[in-house]
Structures are given as C-alpha cells and as structure tokens.
Amino acid sequence: GVARPAADPLPDGASFTAASYGNAAGTRSYRLYVPANRRDGQPLPLVVMLHGCTQSPDDFAAGTRMNRLAEEHGCLIVYPEQPSSANAQRCWNWFNPVDQRRGDGEPSLIAGITRQVMSDHAVDADRVFAAGLSAGGAAAVIMGAAYPDLYAAIGVHSGLPQGVAHDIPSAFAAMRQGGGAVGRPFAQPVPTIVFHGDRDGTVHPRNGDDVIAQSKASAAGLRTTVEHGRVPDGHGYTRSLHMDASGHALCEQWTIQGAGHAWAGGSPAGSYTDPRGPDASREMLRFFLDNPRRRSSAS
C-alpha cells in the first residue's frame, strides 16, 4: 500500500480502544475514542462513524480526523468495523433487505454497539448521531430511519437513500444513476447533513439529492436557501439549507464542485480523502451539536 503520514498521537488522558458486540445477527468489533476533554460523570455526545468499502476504523479515524474534533468539542466517537467475512470489500451491506430494517442484521449490530457504549460510558442520550462515507453513508441513512429513538441526526457523505436497492445488481444500478425510488419517506423527519462531490464517479451525486428528499419528505413547509462558497485554494461548493418556520435548518446539503468520491477536507493519513475541502467532519459535528433530540413539550 501507499505509505501514509501517521495519524495524530493521542492526547494525554484520551483513549482509543478496541471492543466488540454480538447478538443473534453476528459480532462486530469497534474502536472507541474517549477524549481527554471530559469532566467526570458529565454526559458526552456520541458519534457513530461508519467507514466506507475497503476501509477500517483506524483508516477512517485518520482520514476524517474526527477524533481531533471530538477532543475539541468533548465527544465520544465509535467506529464499528465491517469485516471481510461479512462483505469481501468490507462494505456495510446497505443493499440487503435484512440489513435495511430495525432489529435485524447489521442495523441491530450497529444499534447494539451504540447502546453498549451508552451503557459503558456517560453519554447524553439526546445527542447520539450516526455518520458515514459511501456504503457507510447509506448505512447511516438506514440507522436514522430505523432508529429515530436512538439517533438525533445523521451525516451522509457520498451515500445513498434507504431502500433504493435490494441486492447487488440493484445496488450497482443505484450507485451508477441515482434517482431511485425515493417513495419511502421517513416516518418522522430526521435532521440530515449531506456531502457529495458533483464529480463522484462511484456513487452518482443524484443520490445526495435523494437522501435529502427522503429525510425531509415528512416535514411540511420547509423553505430552502442556497449559499455559494469556495475553500481557499480548494473546491467551490453550494450549501443548501432546508429550514422550518422557526428558521432552524432540518437538512443541510453540501455539493462540492469538481470533487470525486472522497471525504471532503480529510487527511491524507486515511484513504478516500480530499484535502481541498470543505471540512466535512467539522461541519457535520457542528450540525450534530446544533440538533439534539427535540423532546416534545409533554415529556
């Protein structure tokens, strides 16, 4: 493989440890980042990071630099691992019906890992989020749809909507052309932030539009504003905000001009990264921390 720069050393008092979780659907290993920046017993936000095909937790952590941001904001980050025994390319099996629904297959394993971390550590249950790249982005959409009681918001980088495929051939068709059957809106709106390069040759950028359409379909009366920007010496982008009556952005979509299938603003220490920005990790974490679970006034 290509020699890559080393990932950041751990700050004093932080830990990045390995563990695993199992249920009837199987077993998955995971890596958990616990920041030095924490106060005893103070519940922390938790972000579940789902890697892309051929990637590993360590590679994904290095490429997204999410642990460094977690240190800045005081968050826990967990990276479930998809082994080659479950998928030859280490992709989450987002296209299998059994892996698209609550209480079954890989969603039950990812939710189980999430709950295990919540029982092992002081986690703020209103600030638990899921994000991913590519197949991991598609899996994050599934988690948001299947477990709205667990995840307050989701982040989807170069991913696909839920239910557009049911096997490998339909998965490749959805990746190639997008615009699939987005006929299944979520039962409730899930705050969603999407990043997609407009030159993505692996997952058609139309899929990013479809993820947004799916997550906001059950919300009425959203208005959209579009901003344009450019990273210094980097990519231009458009940022669309889909806001409710109070001006709160339920969905946010970043379309990155000239970018391919890679994590925007990522580090060359990990695979599938594009350092020419914008900083998807930082923007996702901002969006997440702005979107704790909204309790109904009755509770």
mmCIF file with all atom_site columns, C-alpha atoms in Angstrom, residues 19-143:
data_model
loop_
_atom_site.group_PDB
_atom_site.id
_atom_site.type_symbol
_atom_site.label_atom_id
_atom_site.label_alt_id
_atom_site.label_comp_id
_atom_site.label_asym_id
_atom_site.label_entity_id
_atom_site.label_seq_id
_atom_site.pdbx_PDB_ins_code
_atom_site.Cartn_x
_atom_site.Cartn_y
_atom_site.Cartn_z
_atom_site.occupancy
_atom_site.B_iso_or_equiv
_atom_site.pdbx_formal_charge
_atom_site.auth_seq_id
_atom_site.auth_comp_id
_atom_site.auth_asym_id
_atom_site.auth_atom_id
_atom_site.pdbx_PDB_model_num
ATOM 1   C CA . ALA A 1 19  ? -14.054 -3.896  21.827 1.00 0.00 ? 19  ALA A CA 1
ATOM 2   C CA . SER A 1 20  ? -16.812 -5.956  20.246 1.00 0.00 ? 20  SER A CA 1
ATOM 3   C CA . TYR A 1 21  ? -20.546 -6.534  20.423 1.00 0.00 ? 21  TYR A CA 1
ATOM 4   C CA . GLY A 1 22  ? -22.534 -9.596  19.423 1.00 0.00 ? 22  GLY A CA 1
ATOM 5   C CA . ASN A 1 23  ? -26.163 -10.654 19.074 1.00 0.00 ? 23  ASN A CA 1
ATOM 6   C CA . ALA A 1 24  ? -28.177 -13.165 17.020 1.00 0.00 ? 24  ALA A CA 1
ATOM 7   C CA . ALA A 1 25  ? -27.097 -11.375 13.807 1.00 0.00 ? 25  ALA A CA 1
ATOM 8   C CA . GLY A 1 26  ? -23.388 -11.900 14.493 1.00 0.00 ? 26  GLY A CA 1
ATOM 9   C CA . THR A 1 27  ? -20.497 -9.993  16.064 1.00 0.00 ? 27  THR A CA 1
ATOM 10  C CA . ARG A 1 28  ? -18.805 -6.733  15.133 1.00 0.00 ? 28  ARG A CA 1
ATOM 11  C CA . SER A 1 29  ? -15.615 -5.207  16.501 1.00 0.00 ? 29  SER A CA 1
ATOM 12  C CA . TYR A 1 30  ? -15.374 -1.475  17.046 1.00 0.00 ? 30  TYR A CA 1
ATOM 13  C CA . ARG A 1 31  ? -12.922 1.209   18.098 1.00 0.00 ? 31  ARG A CA 1
ATOM 14  C CA . LEU A 1 32  ? -13.946 3.819   20.649 1.00 0.00 ? 32  LEU A CA 1
ATOM 15  C CA . TYR A 1 33  ? -12.362 7.230   21.126 1.00 0.00 ? 33  TYR A CA 1
ATOM 16  C CA . VAL A 1 34  ? -12.746 8.694   24.613 1.00 0.00 ? 34  VAL A CA 1
ATOM 17  C CA . PRO A 1 35  ? -11.458 12.277  24.743 1.00 0.00 ? 35  PRO A CA 1
ATOM 18  C CA . ALA A 1 36  ? -9.187  13.671  27.448 1.00 0.00 ? 36  ALA A CA 1
ATOM 19  C CA . ASN A 1 37  ? -11.561 16.661  27.324 1.00 0.00 ? 37  ASN A CA 1
ATOM 20  C CA . ARG A 1 38  ? -14.252 15.398  29.717 1.00 0.00 ? 38  ARG A CA 1
ATOM 21  C CA . ARG A 1 39  ? -15.479 16.013  33.227 1.00 0.00 ? 39  ARG A CA 1
ATOM 22  C CA . ASP A 1 40  ? -16.205 13.008  35.415 1.00 0.00 ? 40  ASP A CA 1
ATOM 23  C CA . GLY A 1 41  ? -19.794 11.893  35.067 1.00 0.00 ? 41  GLY A CA 1
ATOM 24  C CA . GLN A 1 42  ? -20.630 14.680  32.615 1.00 0.00 ? 42  GLN A CA 1
ATOM 25  C CA . PRO A 1 43  ? -22.587 13.021  29.782 1.00 0.00 ? 43  PRO A CA 1
ATOM 26  C CA . LEU A 1 44  ? -20.950 13.461  26.387 1.00 0.00 ? 44  LEU A CA 1
ATOM 27  C CA . PRO A 1 45  ? -22.335 13.428  22.846 1.00 0.00 ? 45  PRO A CA 1
ATOM 28  C CA . LEU A 1 46  ? -21.646 10.209  20.895 1.00 0.00 ? 46  LEU A CA 1
ATOM 29  C CA . VAL A 1 47  ? -20.989 9.982   17.147 1.00 0.00 ? 47  VAL A CA 1
ATOM 30  C CA . VAL A 1 48  ? -21.140 6.598   15.377 1.00 0.00 ? 48  VAL A CA 1
ATOM 31  C CA . MET A 1 49  ? -18.798 6.659   12.343 1.00 0.00 ? 49  MET A CA 1
ATOM 32  C CA . LEU A 1 50  ? -19.445 4.052   9.617  1.00 0.00 ? 50  LEU A CA 1
ATOM 33  C CA . HIS A 1 51  ? -16.472 3.554   7.288  1.00 0.00 ? 51  HIS A CA 1
ATOM 34  C CA . GLY A 1 52  ? -16.619 3.047   3.533  1.00 0.00 ? 52  GLY A CA 1
ATOM 35  C CA . CYS A 1 53  ? -15.725 -0.037  1.499  1.00 0.00 ? 53  CYS A CA 1
ATOM 36  C CA . THR A 1 54  ? -12.136 -1.335  1.892  1.00 0.00 ? 54  THR A CA 1
ATOM 37  C CA . GLN A 1 55  ? -11.670 0.942   4.922  1.00 0.00 ? 55  GLN A CA 1
ATOM 38  C CA . SER A 1 56  ? -11.124 0.140   8.610  1.00 0.00 ? 56  SER A CA 1
ATOM 39  C CA . PRO A 1 57  ? -11.870 2.085   11.806 1.00 0.00 ? 57  PRO A CA 1
ATOM 40  C CA . ASP A 1 58  ? -8.248  3.222   12.124 1.00 0.00 ? 58  ASP A CA 1
ATOM 41  C CA . ASP A 1 59  ? -8.082  4.324   8.499  1.00 0.00 ? 59  ASP A CA 1
ATOM 42  C CA . PHE A 1 60  ? -11.427 6.134   8.752  1.00 0.00 ? 60  PHE A CA 1
ATOM 43  C CA . ALA A 1 61  ? -10.452 7.842   12.012 1.00 0.00 ? 61  ALA A CA 1
ATOM 44  C CA . ALA A 1 62  ? -7.185  9.028   10.471 1.00 0.00 ? 62  ALA A CA 1
ATOM 45  C CA . GLY A 1 63  ? -8.821  10.218  7.247  1.00 0.00 ? 63  GLY A CA 1
ATOM 46  C CA . THR A 1 64  ? -11.719 12.104  8.845  1.00 0.00 ? 64  THR A CA 1
ATOM 47  C CA . ARG A 1 65  ? -9.679  13.493  11.776 1.00 0.00 ? 65  ARG A CA 1
ATOM 48  C CA . MET A 1 66  ? -12.884 13.078  13.760 1.00 0.00 ? 66  MET A CA 1
ATOM 49  C CA . ASN A 1 67  ? -11.011 12.206  16.975 1.00 0.00 ? 67  ASN A CA 1
ATOM 50  C CA . ARG A 1 68  ? -9.223  15.561  16.933 1.00 0.00 ? 68  ARG A CA 1
ATOM 51  C CA . LEU A 1 69  ? -12.575 17.365  16.627 1.00 0.00 ? 69  LEU A CA 1
ATOM 52  C CA . ALA A 1 70  ? -14.024 15.149  19.356 1.00 0.00 ? 70  ALA A CA 1
ATOM 53  C CA . GLU A 1 71  ? -11.246 16.349  21.625 1.00 0.00 ? 71  GLU A CA 1
ATOM 54  C CA . GLU A 1 72  ? -12.088 19.955  20.764 1.00 0.00 ? 72  GLU A CA 1
ATOM 55  C CA . HIS A 1 73  ? -15.809 19.514  21.499 1.00 0.00 ? 73  HIS A CA 1
ATOM 56  C CA . GLY A 1 74  ? -15.710 16.791  24.161 1.00 0.00 ? 74  GLY A CA 1
ATOM 57  C CA . CYS A 1 75  ? -17.396 13.912  22.284 1.00 0.00 ? 75  CYS A CA 1
ATOM 58  C CA . LEU A 1 76  ? -17.144 10.144  22.185 1.00 0.00 ? 76  LEU A CA 1
ATOM 59  C CA . ILE A 1 77  ? -16.624 8.617   18.736 1.00 0.00 ? 77  ILE A CA 1
ATOM 60  C CA . VAL A 1 78  ? -17.251 4.961   17.949 1.00 0.00 ? 78  VAL A CA 1
ATOM 61  C CA . TYR A 1 79  ? -16.152 3.269   14.730 1.00 0.00 ? 79  TYR A CA 1
ATOM 62  C CA . PRO A 1 80  ? -17.884 -0.076  14.082 1.00 0.00 ? 80  PRO A CA 1
ATOM 63  C CA . GLU A 1 81  ? -15.866 -2.384  11.833 1.00 0.00 ? 81  GLU A CA 1
ATOM 64  C CA . GLN A 1 82  ? -17.231 -4.328  8.876  1.00 0.00 ? 82  GLN A CA 1
ATOM 65  C CA . PRO A 1 83  ? -15.010 -7.418  8.419  1.00 0.00 ? 83  PRO A CA 1
ATOM 66  C CA . SER A 1 84  ? -14.221 -9.010  5.062  1.00 0.00 ? 84  SER A CA 1
ATOM 67  C CA . SER A 1 85  ? -16.070 -12.113 6.325  1.00 0.00 ? 85  SER A CA 1
ATOM 68  C CA . ALA A 1 86  ? -19.329 -10.090 6.141  1.00 0.00 ? 86  ALA A CA 1
ATOM 69  C CA . ASN A 1 87  ? -18.539 -8.429  2.798  1.00 0.00 ? 87  ASN A CA 1
ATOM 70  C CA . ALA A 1 88  ? -15.482 -9.164  0.647  1.00 0.00 ? 88  ALA A CA 1
ATOM 71  C CA . GLN A 1 89  ? -14.871 -5.428  0.145  1.00 0.00 ? 89  GLN A CA 1
ATOM 72  C CA . ARG A 1 90  ? -15.657 -4.621  3.822  1.00 0.00 ? 90  ARG A CA 1
ATOM 73  C CA . CYS A 1 91  ? -18.748 -2.638  2.703  1.00 0.00 ? 91  CYS A CA 1
ATOM 74  C CA . TRP A 1 92  ? -21.725 -2.379  5.019  1.00 0.00 ? 92  TRP A CA 1
ATOM 75  C CA . ASN A 1 93  ? -24.473 -4.404  3.302  1.00 0.00 ? 93  ASN A CA 1
ATOM 76  C CA . TRP A 1 94  ? -26.874 -1.455  2.910  1.00 0.00 ? 94  TRP A CA 1
ATOM 77  C CA . PHE A 1 95  ? -28.491 -3.083  -0.148 1.00 0.00 ? 95  PHE A CA 1
ATOM 78  C CA . ASN A 1 96  ? -29.662 -6.280  1.613  1.00 0.00 ? 96  ASN A CA 1
ATOM 79  C CA . PRO A 1 97  ? -33.266 -6.126  2.863  1.00 0.00 ? 97  PRO A CA 1
ATOM 80  C CA . VAL A 1 98  ? -32.240 -7.843  6.139  1.00 0.00 ? 98  VAL A CA 1
ATOM 81  C CA . ASP A 1 99  ? -29.656 -5.054  6.676  1.00 0.00 ? 99  ASP A CA 1
ATOM 82  C CA . GLN A 1 100 ? -32.158 -2.232  6.000  1.00 0.00 ? 100 GLN A CA 1
ATOM 83  C CA . ARG A 1 101 ? -34.512 -2.593  8.932  1.00 0.00 ? 101 ARG A CA 1
ATOM 84  C CA . ARG A 1 102 ? -34.775 -2.228  12.665 1.00 0.00 ? 102 ARG A CA 1
ATOM 85  C CA . GLY A 1 103 ? -33.909 -5.158  14.914 1.00 0.00 ? 103 GLY A CA 1
ATOM 86  C CA . ASP A 1 104 ? -32.309 -7.235  12.175 1.00 0.00 ? 104 ASP A CA 1
ATOM 87  C CA . GLY A 1 105 ? -28.922 -7.791  10.561 1.00 0.00 ? 105 GLY A CA 1
ATOM 88  C CA . GLU A 1 106 ? -26.308 -5.059  10.587 1.00 0.00 ? 106 GLU A CA 1
ATOM 89  C CA . PRO A 1 107 ? -28.624 -2.286  11.882 1.00 0.00 ? 107 PRO A CA 1
ATOM 90  C CA . SER A 1 108 ? -29.192 -4.359  15.044 1.00 0.00 ? 108 SER A CA 1
ATOM 91  C CA . LEU A 1 109 ? -25.410 -4.736  15.444 1.00 0.00 ? 109 LEU A CA 1
ATOM 92  C CA . ILE A 1 110 ? -24.692 -1.022  14.916 1.00 0.00 ? 110 ILE A CA 1
ATOM 93  C CA . ALA A 1 111 ? -27.524 -0.092  17.313 1.00 0.00 ? 111 ALA A CA 1
ATOM 94  C CA . GLY A 1 112 ? -26.206 -2.684  19.781 1.00 0.00 ? 112 GLY A CA 1
ATOM 95  C CA . ILE A 1 113 ? -22.712 -1.178  19.653 1.00 0.00 ? 113 ILE A CA 1
ATOM 96  C CA . THR A 1 114 ? -24.257 2.266   20.177 1.00 0.00 ? 114 THR A CA 1
ATOM 97  C CA . ARG A 1 115 ? -26.213 1.092   23.225 1.00 0.00 ? 115 ARG A CA 1
ATOM 98  C CA . GLN A 1 116 ? -23.198 -0.780  24.621 1.00 0.00 ? 116 GLN A CA 1
ATOM 99  C CA . VAL A 1 117 ? -21.120 2.419   24.522 1.00 0.00 ? 117 VAL A CA 1
ATOM 100 C CA . MET A 1 118 ? -24.035 4.273   26.152 1.00 0.00 ? 118 MET A CA 1
ATOM 101 C CA . SER A 1 119 ? -24.117 1.754   28.990 1.00 0.00 ? 119 SER A CA 1
ATOM 102 C CA . ASP A 1 120 ? -20.308 1.708   29.426 1.00 0.00 ? 120 ASP A CA 1
ATOM 103 C CA . HIS A 1 121 ? -19.859 5.499   29.414 1.00 0.00 ? 121 HIS A CA 1
ATOM 104 C CA . ALA A 1 122 ? -21.704 8.655   30.400 1.00 0.00 ? 122 ALA A CA 1
ATOM 105 C CA . VAL A 1 123 ? -23.476 9.534   27.135 1.00 0.00 ? 123 VAL A CA 1
ATOM 106 C CA . ASP A 1 124 ? -26.036 12.273  26.562 1.00 0.00 ? 124 ASP A CA 1
ATOM 107 C CA . ALA A 1 125 ? -28.898 10.209  25.101 1.00 0.00 ? 125 ALA A CA 1
ATOM 108 C CA . ASP A 1 126 ? -30.282 13.304  23.341 1.00 0.00 ? 126 ASP A CA 1
ATOM 109 C CA . ARG A 1 127 ? -27.019 13.773  21.438 1.00 0.00 ? 127 ARG A CA 1
ATOM 110 C CA . VAL A 1 128 ? -26.283 10.462  19.717 1.00 0.00 ? 128 VAL A CA 1
ATOM 111 C CA . PHE A 1 129 ? -25.560 10.694  15.981 1.00 0.00 ? 129 PHE A CA 1
ATOM 112 C CA . ALA A 1 130 ? -24.595 8.451   13.063 1.00 0.00 ? 130 ALA A CA 1
ATOM 113 C CA . ALA A 1 131 ? -22.445 9.354   10.063 1.00 0.00 ? 131 ALA A CA 1
ATOM 114 C CA . GLY A 1 132 ? -20.692 7.507   7.272  1.00 0.00 ? 132 GLY A CA 1
ATOM 115 C CA . LEU A 1 133 ? -18.968 7.514   3.908  1.00 0.00 ? 133 LEU A CA 1
ATOM 116 C CA . SER A 1 134 ? -20.265 5.750   0.797  1.00 0.00 ? 134 SER A CA 1
ATOM 117 C CA . ALA A 1 135 ? -21.666 2.341   1.904  1.00 0.00 ? 135 ALA A CA 1
ATOM 118 C CA . GLY A 1 136 ? -21.259 3.645   5.461  1.00 0.00 ? 136 GLY A CA 1
ATOM 119 C CA . GLY A 1 137 ? -23.240 6.754   4.488  1.00 0.00 ? 137 GLY A CA 1
ATOM 120 C CA . ALA A 1 138 ? -26.014 4.538   3.146  1.00 0.00 ? 138 ALA A CA 1
ATOM 121 C CA . ALA A 1 139 ? -25.894 2.586   6.429  1.00 0.00 ? 139 ALA A CA 1
ATOM 122 C CA . ALA A 1 140 ? -26.145 5.861   8.410  1.00 0.00 ? 140 ALA A CA 1
ATOM 123 C CA . VAL A 1 141 ? -29.356 6.715   6.496  1.00 0.00 ? 141 VAL A CA 1
ATOM 124 C CA . ILE A 1 142 ? -30.741 3.299   7.444  1.00 0.00 ? 142 ILE A CA 1
ATOM 125 C CA . MET A 1 143 ? -29.852 3.880   11.113 1.00 0.00 ? 143 MET A CA 1
#
